[in-house]
PDB file of C-alpha atoms and ligand atoms in Angstrom:
ATOM      1  CA  MET A   1       6.230 -15.797  26.004  1.00 96.00           C
ATOM      2  CA  SER A   2       3.076 -16.596  27.966  1.00 97.00           C
ATOM      3  CA  ILE A   3      -0.179 -14.720  27.363  1.00 98.00           C
ATOM      4  CA  LEU A   4      -2.960 -13.760  29.774  1.00 98.00           C
ATOM      5  CA  VAL A   5      -6.390 -12.456  28.747  1.00 98.00           C
ATOM      6  CA  VAL A   6      -9.154 -11.137  30.971  1.00 98.00           C
ATOM      7  CA  GLY A   7     -12.561 -10.361  29.464  1.00 98.00           C
ATOM      8  CA  SER A   8     -15.974 -11.756  28.662  1.00 97.00           C
ATOM      9  CA  VAL A   9     -17.005 -15.305  27.769  1.00 98.00           C
ATOM     10  CA  ALA A  10     -20.505 -15.028  26.396  1.00 98.00           C
ATOM     11  CA  TYR A  11     -23.444 -16.375  24.479  1.00 98.00           C
ATOM     12  CA  ASP A  12     -24.262 -14.120  21.522  1.00 98.00           C
ATOM     13  CA  ASP A  13     -27.425 -13.796  19.425  1.00 98.00           C
ATOM     14  CA  VAL A  14     -26.278 -12.493  16.054  1.00 98.00           C
ATOM     15  CA  GLU A  15     -28.357 -11.412  13.092  1.00 97.00           C
ATOM     16  CA  THR A  16     -26.738 -10.511   9.752  1.00 95.00           C
ATOM     17  CA  PRO A  17     -28.416  -9.552   6.452  1.00 93.00           C
ATOM     18  CA  SER A  18     -28.212 -13.217   5.389  1.00 89.00           C
ATOM     19  CA  ALA A  19     -28.600 -15.313   8.561  1.00 92.00           C
ATOM     20  CA  LYS A  20     -29.467 -15.494  12.217  1.00 95.00           C
ATOM     21  CA  ARG A  21     -27.787 -17.492  15.003  1.00 97.00           C
ATOM     22  CA  LYS A  22     -28.847 -17.773  18.633  1.00 98.00           C
ATOM     23  CA  ARG A  23     -26.652 -18.516  21.649  1.00 98.00           C
ATOM     24  CA  GLN A  24     -23.435 -18.910  19.732  1.00 98.00           C
ATOM     25  CA  LEU A  25     -20.212 -18.990  21.693  1.00 98.00           C
ATOM     26  CA  GLY A  26     -18.766 -15.468  21.881  1.00 98.00           C
ATOM     27  CA  GLY A  27     -17.205 -12.952  24.232  1.00 98.00           C
ATOM     28  CA  SER A  28     -14.117 -10.794  23.958  1.00 97.00           C
ATOM     29  CA  ALA A  29     -11.859 -13.160  25.922  1.00 98.00           C
ATOM     30  CA  THR A  30     -13.124 -16.186  23.987  1.00 98.00           C
ATOM     31  CA  TYR A  31     -12.250 -14.777  20.557  1.00 98.00           C
ATOM     32  CA  PHE A  32      -8.946 -13.427  21.825  1.00 98.00           C
ATOM     33  CA  ALA A  33      -7.877 -16.663  23.526  1.00 98.00           C
ATOM     34  CA  TYR A  34      -8.852 -18.894  20.641  1.00 98.00           C
ATOM     35  CA  ALA A  35      -6.826 -16.782  18.195  1.00 98.00           C
ATOM     36  CA  ALA A  36      -3.825 -16.263  20.511  1.00 98.00           C
ATOM     37  CA  ALA A  37      -3.580 -19.955  21.393  1.00 98.00           C
ATOM     38  CA  HIS A  38      -2.919 -20.667  17.712  1.00 98.00           C
ATOM     39  CA  PHE A  39       0.504 -19.076  18.347  1.00 98.00           C
ATOM     40  CA  ALA A  40       1.438 -19.515  22.027  1.00 98.00           C
ATOM     41  CA  PRO A  41       0.228 -20.749  25.459  1.00 97.00           C
ATOM     42  CA  THR A  42      -2.720 -18.611  26.568  1.00 98.00           C
ATOM     43  CA  ARG A  43      -4.343 -18.278  29.996  1.00 98.00           C
ATOM     44  CA  LEU A  44      -7.889 -17.038  30.410  1.00 98.00           C
ATOM     45  CA  VAL A  45      -9.615 -15.273  33.305  1.00 98.00           C
ATOM     46  CA  ALA A  46     -13.393 -14.820  33.040  1.00 98.00           C
ATOM     47  CA  VAL A  47     -16.668 -15.884  34.606  1.00 98.00           C
ATOM     48  CA  VAL A  48     -19.494 -18.011  33.204  1.00 98.00           C
ATOM     49  CA  GLY A  49     -22.773 -19.256  34.663  1.00 98.00           C
ATOM     50  CA  ARG A  50     -24.028 -22.770  35.298  1.00 98.00           C
ATOM     51  CA  ASP A  51     -25.575 -22.734  31.800  1.00 98.00           C
ATOM     52  CA  PHE A  52     -22.141 -22.709  30.149  1.00 98.00           C
ATOM     53  CA  GLU A  53     -21.916 -25.837  28.061  1.00 98.00           C
ATOM     54  CA  GLN A  54     -19.256 -28.510  28.468  1.00 98.00           C
ATOM     55  CA  GLU A  55     -18.751 -28.676  24.703  1.00 98.00           C
ATOM     56  CA  HIS A  56     -17.568 -25.052  24.811  1.00 98.00           C
ATOM     57  CA  VAL A  57     -15.204 -25.752  27.702  1.00 98.00           C
ATOM     58  CA  ALA A  58     -13.874 -28.674  25.640  1.00 98.00           C
ATOM     59  CA  LEU A  59     -13.459 -26.506  22.521  1.00 98.00           C
ATOM     60  CA  LEU A  60     -11.234 -24.027  24.370  1.00 98.00           C
ATOM     61  CA  ARG A  61      -9.368 -26.758  26.223  1.00 98.00           C
ATOM     62  CA  GLU A  62      -8.650 -28.695  23.017  1.00 97.00           C
ATOM     63  CA  ARG A  63      -7.152 -25.532  21.585  1.00 97.00           C
ATOM     64  CA  GLY A  64      -4.767 -25.524  24.557  1.00 97.00           C
ATOM     65  CA  VAL A  65      -6.297 -22.516  26.355  1.00 98.00           C
ATOM     66  CA  ASP A  66      -5.502 -22.688  30.086  1.00 98.00           C
ATOM     67  CA  LEU A  67      -8.882 -22.464  31.877  1.00 98.00           C
ATOM     68  CA  GLU A  68      -7.744 -22.509  35.506  1.00 98.00           C
ATOM     69  CA  GLY A  69      -8.930 -18.882  35.700  1.00 98.00           C
ATOM     70  CA  LEU A  70     -12.412 -19.580  34.297  1.00 98.00           C
ATOM     71  CA  GLU A  71     -14.772 -19.140  37.234  1.00 98.00           C
ATOM     72  CA  VAL A  72     -18.202 -20.825  37.221  1.00 98.00           C
ATOM     73  CA  ALA A  73     -20.747 -18.823  39.260  1.00 98.00           C
ATOM     74  CA  GLU A  74     -24.399 -19.337  40.229  1.00 98.00           C
ATOM     75  CA  GLY A  75     -26.592 -17.787  37.533  1.00 98.00           C
ATOM     76  CA  LYS A  76     -26.466 -17.314  33.772  1.00 98.00           C
ATOM     77  CA  SER A  77     -23.544 -16.498  31.516  1.00 98.00           C
ATOM     78  CA  PHE A  78     -23.105 -13.020  30.042  1.00 98.00           C
ATOM     79  CA  ALA A  79     -25.378 -12.706  26.986  1.00 98.00           C
ATOM     80  CA  TYR A  80     -25.197 -10.249  24.121  1.00 97.00           C
ATOM     81  CA  GLY A  81     -27.432  -9.693  21.096  1.00 98.00           C
ATOM     82  CA  CYS A  82     -26.775  -7.621  17.991  1.00 97.00           C
ATOM     83  CA  ARG A  83     -27.850  -7.078  14.405  1.00 97.00           C
ATOM     84  CA  TYR A  84     -25.745  -5.947  11.443  1.00 96.00           C
ATOM     85  CA  GLU A  85     -27.132  -3.606   8.802  1.00 93.00           C
ATOM     86  CA  ASP A  86     -26.547  -4.191   5.079  1.00 91.00           C
ATOM     87  CA  ASP A  87     -23.445  -2.090   5.647  1.00 90.00           C
ATOM     88  CA  MET A  88     -21.818  -4.578   8.012  1.00 89.00           C
ATOM     89  CA  ASN A  89     -19.719  -1.816   9.578  1.00 85.00           C
ATOM     90  CA  VAL A  90     -22.947  -0.762  11.306  1.00 90.00           C
ATOM     91  CA  ARG A  91     -23.880  -2.889  14.325  1.00 92.00           C
ATOM     92  CA  VAL A  92     -26.980  -2.315  16.448  1.00 96.00           C
ATOM     93  CA  THR A  93     -26.886  -3.802  19.961  1.00 95.00           C
ATOM     94  CA  HIS A  94     -30.166  -5.526  20.918  1.00 96.00           C
ATOM     95  CA  PHE A  95     -29.350  -6.465  24.490  1.00 97.00           C
ATOM     96  CA  THR A  96     -26.481  -6.783  26.949  1.00 96.00           C
ATOM     97  CA  ASP A  97     -27.378  -9.094  29.851  1.00 97.00           C
ATOM     98  CA  LEU A  98     -24.500  -8.939  32.304  1.00 96.00           C
ATOM     99  CA  ASN A  99     -25.832 -11.832  34.431  1.00 98.00           C
ATOM    100  CA  VAL A 100     -22.892 -13.381  36.377  1.00 98.00           C
ATOM    101  CA  PHE A 101     -20.646 -10.674  34.946  1.00 95.00           C
ATOM    102  CA  ALA A 102     -22.390  -8.023  37.073  1.00 95.00           C
ATOM    103  CA  ASP A 103     -20.582  -9.117  40.275  1.00 95.00           C
ATOM    104  CA  PHE A 104     -17.376 -10.282  38.630  1.00 97.00           C
ATOM    105  CA  HIS A 105     -13.992  -9.445  40.108  1.00 98.00           C
ATOM    106  CA  PRO A 106     -11.090 -11.113  38.294  1.00 98.00           C
ATOM    107  CA  LYS A 107      -9.040 -13.435  40.490  1.00 97.00           C
ATOM    108  CA  LEU A 108      -5.734 -14.479  38.963  1.00 98.00           C
ATOM    109  CA  PRO A 109      -4.519 -17.978  39.827  1.00 98.00           C
ATOM    110  CA  ARG A 110      -1.000 -17.786  41.268  1.00 97.00           C
ATOM    111  CA  SER A 111       0.430 -19.475  38.162  1.00 97.00           C
ATOM    112  CA  TYR A 112      -0.929 -16.657  35.951  1.00 98.00           C
ATOM    113  CA  ARG A 113       0.744 -13.762  37.778  1.00 98.00           C
ATOM    114  CA  ASP A 114       4.026 -13.933  35.916  1.00 97.00           C
ATOM    115  CA  SER A 115       2.406 -13.926  32.442  1.00 98.00           C
ATOM    116  CA  GLU A 116       4.585 -11.844  30.139  1.00 98.00           C
ATOM    117  CA  LEU A 117       1.993 -10.467  27.714  1.00 98.00           C
ATOM    118  CA  VAL A 118      -1.368  -9.290  29.044  1.00 98.00           C
ATOM    119  CA  PHE A 119      -4.512  -8.379  27.135  1.00 99.00           C
ATOM    120  CA  LEU A 120      -7.193  -6.521  29.059  1.00 98.00           C
ATOM    121  CA  ALA A 121     -10.206  -7.126  26.837  1.00 98.00           C
ATOM    122  CA  ASN A 122     -13.221  -4.874  26.922  1.00 94.00           C
ATOM    123  CA  ILE A 123     -14.444  -4.802  30.560  1.00 94.00           C
ATOM    124  CA  HIS A 124     -14.957  -2.017  33.114  1.00 95.00           C
ATOM    125  CA  PRO A 125     -11.671  -0.075  33.582  1.00 98.00           C
ATOM    126  CA  ASP A 126     -11.849  -0.662  37.369  1.00 98.00           C
ATOM    127  CA  LEU A 127     -11.639  -4.414  36.678  1.00 97.00           C
ATOM    128  CA  GLN A 128      -8.750  -3.862  34.249  1.00 98.00           C
ATOM    129  CA  HIS A 129      -6.918  -2.063  37.101  1.00 98.00           C
ATOM    130  CA  GLU A 130      -7.680  -4.991  39.428  1.00 98.00           C
ATOM    131  CA  VAL A 131      -5.967  -7.355  36.997  1.00 98.00           C
ATOM    132  CA  LEU A 132      -2.813  -5.238  36.780  1.00 98.00           C
ATOM    133  CA  ASP A 133      -2.728  -4.934  40.591  1.00 98.00           C
ATOM    134  CA  GLN A 134      -2.352  -8.739  40.746  1.00 98.00           C
ATOM    135  CA  MET A 135       0.418  -9.046  38.129  1.00 97.00           C
ATOM    136  CA  ASN A 136       4.184  -9.300  38.594  1.00 96.00           C
ATOM    137  CA  ARG A 137       5.755  -6.930  36.066  1.00 93.00           C
ATOM    138  CA  PRO A 138       4.456  -8.109  32.655  1.00 98.00           C
ATOM    139  CA  ARG A 139       6.636  -7.229  29.648  1.00 98.00           C
ATOM    140  CA  LEU A 140       3.719  -5.773  27.704  1.00 98.00           C
ATOM    141  CA  VAL A 141       0.147  -4.809  28.566  1.00 98.00           C
ATOM    142  CA  ALA A 142      -2.406  -4.116  25.843  1.00 98.00           C
ATOM    143  CA  CYS A 143      -5.989  -3.086  26.346  1.00 98.00           C
ATOM    144  CA  ASP A 144      -9.292  -2.505  24.591  1.00 98.00           C
ATOM    145  CA  THR A 145     -12.302  -0.488  25.732  1.00 97.00           C
ATOM    146  CA  MET A 146     -15.670   0.693  24.416  1.00 95.00           C
ATOM    147  CA  ASN A 147     -17.912   3.761  24.135  1.00 93.00           C
ATOM    148  CA  LEU A 148     -19.797   2.864  27.296  1.00 93.00           C
ATOM    149  CA  TRP A 149     -16.666   3.149  29.494  1.00 96.00           C
ATOM    150  CA  ILE A 150     -15.401   6.252  27.709  1.00 97.00           C
ATOM    151  CA  GLU A 151     -18.711   7.896  28.579  1.00 97.00           C
ATOM    152  CA  THR A 152     -19.312   6.479  32.061  1.00 97.00           C
ATOM    153  CA  ALA A 153     -15.868   5.620  33.503  1.00 98.00           C
ATOM    154  CA  ARG A 154     -13.483   8.141  31.971  1.00 98.00           C
ATOM    155  CA  GLU A 155     -11.429   8.768  35.110  1.00 98.00           C
ATOM    156  CA  PRO A 156     -10.333   5.143  35.736  1.00 98.00           C
ATOM    157  CA  LEU A 157      -9.916   4.684  31.978  1.00 98.00           C
ATOM    158  CA  GLU A 158      -7.572   7.674  31.659  1.00 98.00           C
ATOM    159  CA  ARG A 159      -5.637   6.425  34.699  1.00 98.00           C
ATOM    160  CA  LEU A 160      -5.362   3.020  33.015  1.00 98.00           C
ATOM    161  CA  LEU A 161      -3.770   4.583  29.931  1.00 98.00           C
ATOM    162  CA  GLY A 162      -0.782   5.461  32.131  1.00 98.00           C
ATOM    163  CA  ARG A 163      -0.350   1.772  33.042  1.00 98.00           C
ATOM    164  CA  ILE A 164      -0.451   0.136  29.605  1.00 98.00           C
ATOM    165  CA  ASP A 165       1.858  -0.179  26.599  1.00 98.00           C
ATOM    166  CA  VAL A 166      -0.553  -0.705  23.695  1.00 98.00           C
ATOM    167  CA  LEU A 167      -4.048   0.703  23.307  1.00 98.00           C
ATOM    168  CA  MET A 168      -6.233  -1.120  20.748  1.00 98.00           C
ATOM    169  CA  ILE A 169      -9.484   0.655  19.968  1.00 98.00           C
ATOM    170  CA  ASN A 170     -11.629   1.454  16.951  1.00 96.00           C
ATOM    171  CA  ASP A 171     -11.714   4.784  15.141  1.00 96.00           C
ATOM    172  CA  GLU A 172     -14.995   5.865  16.720  1.00 95.00           C
ATOM    173  CA  GLU A 173     -13.608   5.234  20.218  1.00 97.00           C
ATOM    174  CA  ALA A 174     -10.407   7.159  19.389  1.00 98.00           C
ATOM    175  CA  ARG A 175     -12.516  10.145  18.349  1.00 97.00           C
ATOM    176  CA  LEU A 176     -14.746   9.910  21.424  1.00 98.00           C
ATOM    177  CA  LEU A 177     -11.767   9.695  23.783  1.00 97.00           C
ATOM    178  CA  THR A 178     -10.029  12.734  22.297  1.00 98.00           C
ATOM    179  CA  GLY A 179     -12.832  14.835  20.812  1.00 97.00           C
ATOM    180  CA  GLU A 180     -10.693  14.961  17.649  1.00 98.00           C
ATOM    181  CA  ARG A 181     -12.053  13.785  14.259  1.00 97.00           C
ATOM    182  CA  ASN A 182      -8.737  13.619  12.428  1.00 97.00           C
ATOM    183  CA  LEU A 183      -7.174  10.221  13.241  1.00 96.00           C
ATOM    184  CA  PRO A 184      -3.453  11.158  13.164  1.00 97.00           C
ATOM    185  CA  ARG A 185      -4.194  14.089  15.498  1.00 98.00           C
ATOM    186  CA  ALA A 186      -6.353  11.889  17.748  1.00 98.00           C
ATOM    187  CA  ALA A 187      -3.471   9.406  17.783  1.00 98.00           C
ATOM    188  CA  ARG A 188      -0.970  12.062  18.870  1.00 98.00           C
ATOM    189  CA  ARG A 189      -3.235  12.996  21.788  1.00 98.00           C
ATOM    190  CA  LEU A 190      -3.770   9.374  22.803  1.00 98.00           C
ATOM    191  CA  LEU A 191      -0.032   8.654  22.793  1.00 98.00           C
ATOM    192  CA  ALA A 192       0.435  11.690  25.055  1.00 98.00           C
ATOM    193  CA  MET A 193      -2.004  10.077  27.536  1.00 97.00           C
ATOM    194  CA  GLY A 194       0.341   7.153  28.311  1.00 97.00           C
ATOM    195  CA  PRO A 195       0.584   4.207  25.902  1.00 98.00           C
ATOM    196  CA  GLN A 196       3.707   3.896  23.720  1.00 98.00           C
ATOM    197  CA  ARG A 197       1.719   2.390  20.909  1.00 98.00           C
ATOM    198  CA  LEU A 198      -1.773   2.749  19.530  1.00 98.00           C
ATOM    199  CA  VAL A 199      -3.578   0.371  17.181  1.00 98.00           C
ATOM    200  CA  ILE A 200      -6.729   1.772  15.634  1.00 98.00           C
ATOM    201  CA  LYS A 201      -9.142  -0.764  14.110  1.00 97.00           C
ATOM    202  CA  ARG A 202     -11.211   0.491  11.218  1.00 95.00           C
ATOM    203  CA  GLY A 203     -13.383  -2.522  10.301  1.00 90.00           C
ATOM    204  CA  GLU A 204     -13.405  -3.194   6.580  1.00 89.00           C
ATOM    205  CA  TYR A 205     -10.819  -0.398   6.102  1.00 93.00           C
ATOM    206  CA  GLY A 206      -8.133  -2.216   8.088  1.00 96.00           C
ATOM    207  CA  VAL A 207      -5.808  -1.127  10.870  1.00 98.00           C
ATOM    208  CA  VAL A 208      -3.437   1.794  11.551  1.00 98.00           C
ATOM    209  CA  MET A 209      -0.651   1.546  14.150  1.00 98.00           C
ATOM    210  CA  PHE A 210       0.926   4.701  15.594  1.00 98.00           C
ATOM    211  CA  SER A 211       4.054   4.971  17.769  1.00 98.00           C
ATOM    212  CA  ALA A 212       7.241   7.010  18.103  1.00 95.00           C
ATOM    213  CA  ASP A 213       8.648   4.687  15.394  1.00 92.00           C
ATOM    214  CA  GLY A 214       6.111   5.971  12.870  1.00 95.00           C
ATOM    215  CA  VAL A 215       2.864   4.861  11.285  1.00 98.00           C
ATOM    216  CA  PHE A 216       2.113   1.426   9.830  1.00 98.00           C
ATOM    217  CA  THR A 217      -1.100   0.439   8.079  1.00 97.00           C
ATOM    218  CA  ALA A 218      -2.644  -2.857   7.017  1.00 97.00           C
ATOM    219  CA  PRO A 219      -5.705  -3.132   4.807  1.00 96.00           C
ATOM    220  CA  ALA A 220      -8.498  -5.513   5.689  1.00 95.00           C
ATOM    221  CA  TYR A 221      -8.258  -8.577   3.466  1.00 97.00           C
ATOM    222  CA  PRO A 222     -10.569  -8.086   0.456  1.00 96.00           C
ATOM    223  CA  LEU A 223     -13.201 -10.774   1.095  1.00 95.00           C
ATOM    224  CA  GLU A 224     -16.263 -11.195  -1.113  1.00 93.00           C
ATOM    225  CA  ASP A 225     -18.323 -12.755   1.669  1.00 90.00           C
ATOM    226  CA  VAL A 226     -18.309 -11.561   5.259  1.00 92.00           C
ATOM    227  CA  PHE A 227     -20.656 -13.728   7.336  1.00 92.00           C
ATOM    228  CA  ASP A 228     -20.245 -12.441  10.883  1.00 94.00           C
ATOM    229  CA  PRO A 229     -17.959  -9.578  11.944  1.00 95.00           C
ATOM    230  CA  THR A 230     -18.596 -10.256  15.664  1.00 96.00           C
ATOM    231  CA  GLY A 231     -15.332 -10.714  17.514  1.00 97.00           C
ATOM    232  CA  ALA A 232     -13.151  -9.497  14.643  1.00 97.00           C
ATOM    233  CA  GLY A 233     -11.475  -6.911  16.897  1.00 97.00           C
ATOM    234  CA  ASP A 234     -10.744  -9.420  19.647  1.00 98.00           C
ATOM    235  CA  THR A 235      -9.522 -11.993  17.143  1.00 98.00           C
ATOM    236  CA  PHE A 236      -7.219  -9.322  15.697  1.00 98.00           C
ATOM    237  CA  ALA A 237      -5.868  -8.670  19.197  1.00 98.00           C
ATOM    238  CA  GLY A 238      -5.374 -12.425  19.762  1.00 98.00           C
ATOM    239  CA  GLY A 239      -3.394 -12.784  16.542  1.00 98.00           C
ATOM    240  CA  PHE A 240      -1.394  -9.630  17.349  1.00 98.00           C
ATOM    241  CA  ILE A 241      -0.386 -10.658  20.878  1.00 98.00           C
ATOM    242  CA  GLY A 242       0.001 -14.312  19.830  1.00 98.00           C
ATOM    243  CA  SER A 243       2.428 -13.289  17.108  1.00 98.00           C
ATOM    244  CA  LEU A 244       4.524 -11.235  19.567  1.00 98.00           C
ATOM    245  CA  ALA A 245       4.572 -14.167  22.003  1.00 98.00           C
ATOM    246  CA  ARG A 246       5.742 -16.594  19.342  1.00 98.00           C
ATOM    247  CA  SER A 247       8.454 -14.273  18.022  1.00 97.00           C
ATOM    248  CA  GLY A 248       9.695 -13.369  21.506  1.00 97.00           C
ATOM    249  CA  ALA A 249      10.446  -9.827  20.278  1.00 98.00           C
ATOM    250  CA  LEU A 250       8.751  -6.490  20.963  1.00 98.00           C
ATOM    251  CA  ASP A 251      10.561  -4.259  18.482  1.00 97.00           C
ATOM    252  CA  GLU A 252       9.041  -2.372  15.553  1.00 97.00           C
ATOM    253  CA  ALA A 253       9.549  -5.242  13.085  1.00 97.00           C
ATOM    254  CA  ALA A 254       7.777  -7.670  15.455  1.00 98.00           C
ATOM    255  CA  MET A 255       4.942  -5.162  15.968  1.00 98.00           C
ATOM    256  CA  ARG A 256       4.437  -4.767  12.207  1.00 98.00           C
ATOM    257  CA  ARG A 257       4.368  -8.532  11.698  1.00 98.00           C
ATOM    258  CA  ALA A 258       1.914  -8.782  14.599  1.00 98.00           C
ATOM    259  CA  VAL A 259      -0.442  -6.321  12.884  1.00 98.00           C
ATOM    260  CA  ILE A 260      -0.444  -8.543   9.793  1.00 98.00           C
ATOM    261  CA  HIS A 261      -0.915 -11.764  11.777  1.00 98.00           C
ATOM    262  CA  GLY A 262      -3.788 -10.134  13.683  1.00 98.00           C
ATOM    263  CA  SER A 263      -5.385  -8.923  10.462  1.00 98.00           C
ATOM    264  CA  ALA A 264      -5.040 -12.381   8.905  1.00 98.00           C
ATOM    265  CA  MET A 265      -6.683 -14.097  11.887  1.00 98.00           C
ATOM    266  CA  ALA A 266      -9.520 -11.555  11.897  1.00 98.00           C
ATOM    267  CA  SER A 267     -10.069 -12.081   8.164  1.00 98.00           C
ATOM    268  CA  PHE A 268     -10.722 -15.772   8.841  1.00 98.00           C
ATOM    269  CA  ALA A 269     -12.947 -15.117  11.876  1.00 98.00           C
ATOM    270  CA  VAL A 270     -15.459 -13.125   9.817  1.00 97.00           C
ATOM    271  CA  GLU A 271     -15.792 -15.879   7.199  1.00 96.00           C
ATOM    272  CA  ASP A 272     -18.180 -17.849   9.412  1.00 96.00           C
ATOM    273  CA  PHE A 273     -20.198 -17.523  12.614  1.00 95.00           C
ATOM    274  CA  SER A 274     -18.698 -17.669  16.102  1.00 97.00           C
ATOM    275  CA  LEU A 275     -15.317 -19.456  16.145  1.00 98.00           C
ATOM    276  CA  ASP A 276     -16.328 -21.857  13.379  1.00 97.00           C
ATOM    277  CA  ARG A 277     -13.781 -20.754  10.757  1.00 98.00           C
ATOM    278  CA  LEU A 278     -10.950 -20.471  13.286  1.00 98.00           C
ATOM    279  CA  VAL A 279     -11.652 -24.029  14.408  1.00 98.00           C
ATOM    280  CA  ARG A 280     -11.069 -25.245  10.827  1.00 97.00           C
ATOM    281  CA  LEU A 281      -8.048 -23.020  10.153  1.00 98.00           C
ATOM    282  CA  SER A 282      -4.786 -24.750   9.181  1.00 97.00           C
ATOM    283  CA  ASP A 283      -1.247 -23.363   9.519  1.00 96.00           C
ATOM    284  CA  GLU A 284      -0.816 -23.478   5.756  1.00 98.00           C
ATOM    285  CA  GLU A 285      -3.997 -21.419   5.172  1.00 98.00           C
ATOM    286  CA  LEU A 286      -2.757 -18.823   7.641  1.00 98.00           C
ATOM    287  CA  ARG A 287       0.682 -18.643   5.993  1.00 98.00           C
ATOM    288  CA  GLU A 288      -0.960 -18.286   2.579  1.00 98.00           C
ATOM    289  CA  ARG A 289      -3.096 -15.385   3.792  1.00 98.00           C
ATOM    290  CA  VAL A 290      -0.118 -13.654   5.406  1.00 98.00           C
ATOM    291  CA  ARG A 291       1.604 -13.928   1.997  1.00 98.00           C
ATOM    292  CA  GLY A 292      -1.540 -12.441   0.476  1.00 98.00           C
ATOM    293  CA  PHE A 293      -1.321  -9.462   2.840  1.00 98.00           C
ATOM    294  CA  ARG A 294       2.315  -8.914   1.915  1.00 96.00           C
ATOM    295  CA  ASP A 295       1.426  -8.866  -1.770  1.00 96.00           C
ATOM    296  CA  LEU A 296      -1.532  -6.506  -1.310  1.00 95.00           C
ATOM    297  CA  SER A 297       0.595  -3.382  -1.153  1.00 89.00           C
ATOM    298  CA  ARG A 298       4.006  -4.498  -2.392  1.00 93.00           C
ATOM    299  CA  PHE A 299       5.039  -2.647  -5.522  1.00 93.00           C
ATOM    300  CA  LEU A 300       8.113  -1.628  -7.473  1.00 93.00           C
ATOM    301  CA  ASP A 301       8.925   1.891  -8.571  1.00 94.00           C
ATOM    302  CA  PRO A 302      12.364   2.365 -10.140  1.00 93.00           C
ATOM    303  CA  GLU A 303      12.169   6.121  -9.472  1.00 95.00           C
ATOM    304  CA  ILE A 304      12.151   5.722  -5.700  1.00 90.00           C
ATOM    305  CA  GLU A 305      14.241   2.569  -5.244  1.00 75.00           C
TER     306      GLU A 305
HETATM  307  P1  LIG B   1     -16.095  -7.195  18.879  1.00 77.38           P
HETATM  308  O1  LIG B   1     -16.937  -7.591  17.692  1.00 77.38           O
HETATM  309  O2  LIG B   1     -14.630  -7.474  18.670  1.00 77.38           O
HETATM  310  O3  LIG B   1     -16.399  -5.810  19.340  1.00 77.38           O
HETATM  311  O4  LIG B   1     -16.500  -8.161  20.084  1.00 77.38           O
HETATM  312  C1  LIG B   1     -17.788  -8.689  20.221  1.00 77.38           C
HETATM  313  C2  LIG B   1     -17.817  -9.613  21.426  1.00 77.38           C
HETATM  314  O5  LIG B   1     -17.748  -8.819  22.616  1.00 77.38           O
HETATM  315  C3  LIG B   1     -19.126 -10.404  21.484  1.00 77.38           C
HETATM  316  O6  LIG B   1     -18.827 -11.783  21.381  1.00 77.38           O
HETATM  317  C4  LIG B   1     -19.756 -10.037  22.835  1.00 77.38           C
HETATM  318  O7  LIG B   1     -20.152 -11.165  23.564  1.00 77.38           O
HETATM  319  C5  LIG B   1     -18.700  -9.244  23.579  1.00 77.38           C
HETATM  320  N1  LIG B   1     -19.261  -8.046  24.233  1.00 77.38           N
HETATM  321  C6  LIG B   1     -20.212  -7.208  23.755  1.00 77.38           C
HETATM  322  N2  LIG B   1     -20.494  -6.215  24.638  1.00 77.38           N
HETATM  323  C7  LIG B   1     -19.680  -6.418  25.705  1.00 77.38           C
HETATM  324  C8  LIG B   1     -19.476  -5.746  26.983  1.00 77.38           C
HETATM  325  N3  LIG B   1     -20.189  -4.666  27.337  1.00 77.38           N
HETATM  326  N4  LIG B   1     -18.539  -6.245  27.825  1.00 77.38           N
HETATM  327  C9  LIG B   1     -17.812  -7.327  27.501  1.00 77.38           C
HETATM  328  N5  LIG B   1     -17.956  -8.032  26.325  1.00 77.38           N
HETATM  329  C10 LIG B   1     -18.881  -7.579  25.445  1.00 77.38           C
END
């Protein structure tokens, strides 16, 4: 199945307790597309400025990402700066320079309109609506959002929830959207707002998926060294949707496998800055980590078998 992502392609300044990197390739659509393209053909819609470097175009192209929908506009690319505290679950945003993103309206090339799986990465909900307005009946639409839109664009965001199948947000966003601290209760409310399935990302505590089929959880992979958590959520989403595309199925078993594939991809992404670890990732390493996830909570208990 073909995949379409719409979101940001950015230059990020990232500071962690151990290192600092300036102008590294980032953006929600970038991380998503790079991870998804490991599994299946992926099309990208985004805007960059004239400063966007050819080596980064080449990196995405070599991965097989379809860049017909990457618009180059007069001005500078979207830029984002953040710092992580010693507790790497805490991220402080330094700056968000929208630049060419400020006037962006996604335009889908004709060849993208029949994409079967769509990921609306974190952009203004009005723009997420604009994407869906241009699509011919996708089989599955997933979307992300952020605090800013929950606080400033709630109406179009709530309307969007009625048009999507899978909502992928973090625990803080789930609480903000519902006003409910308890996650299972927040999940019940969110499912009543439209999506059939909800995936809540909880950083180093892993992921919980809620649907009418029940609840499924995956831990985060226990890593001793996390270098850069930036893009982990988008990489998760790329692995998740990529896995569904490769399997061709959208049932509960496929969704559970997708959660594990997404978690495995995200666990690699945080092992180095930007896309660096994903660039070096082999199929065998990915398979080995998926096996590792399976073993993390597999156990035998003769009393309940
Ligand atoms: P994540 O760590 O998964 O939340 O994603 C971080 C990525 O999202 C970074 O590479 C940023 O460039 C990008 N990003 C940060 N803020 C925004 C925003 N307001 N709109 C779109 N993309 C953003």
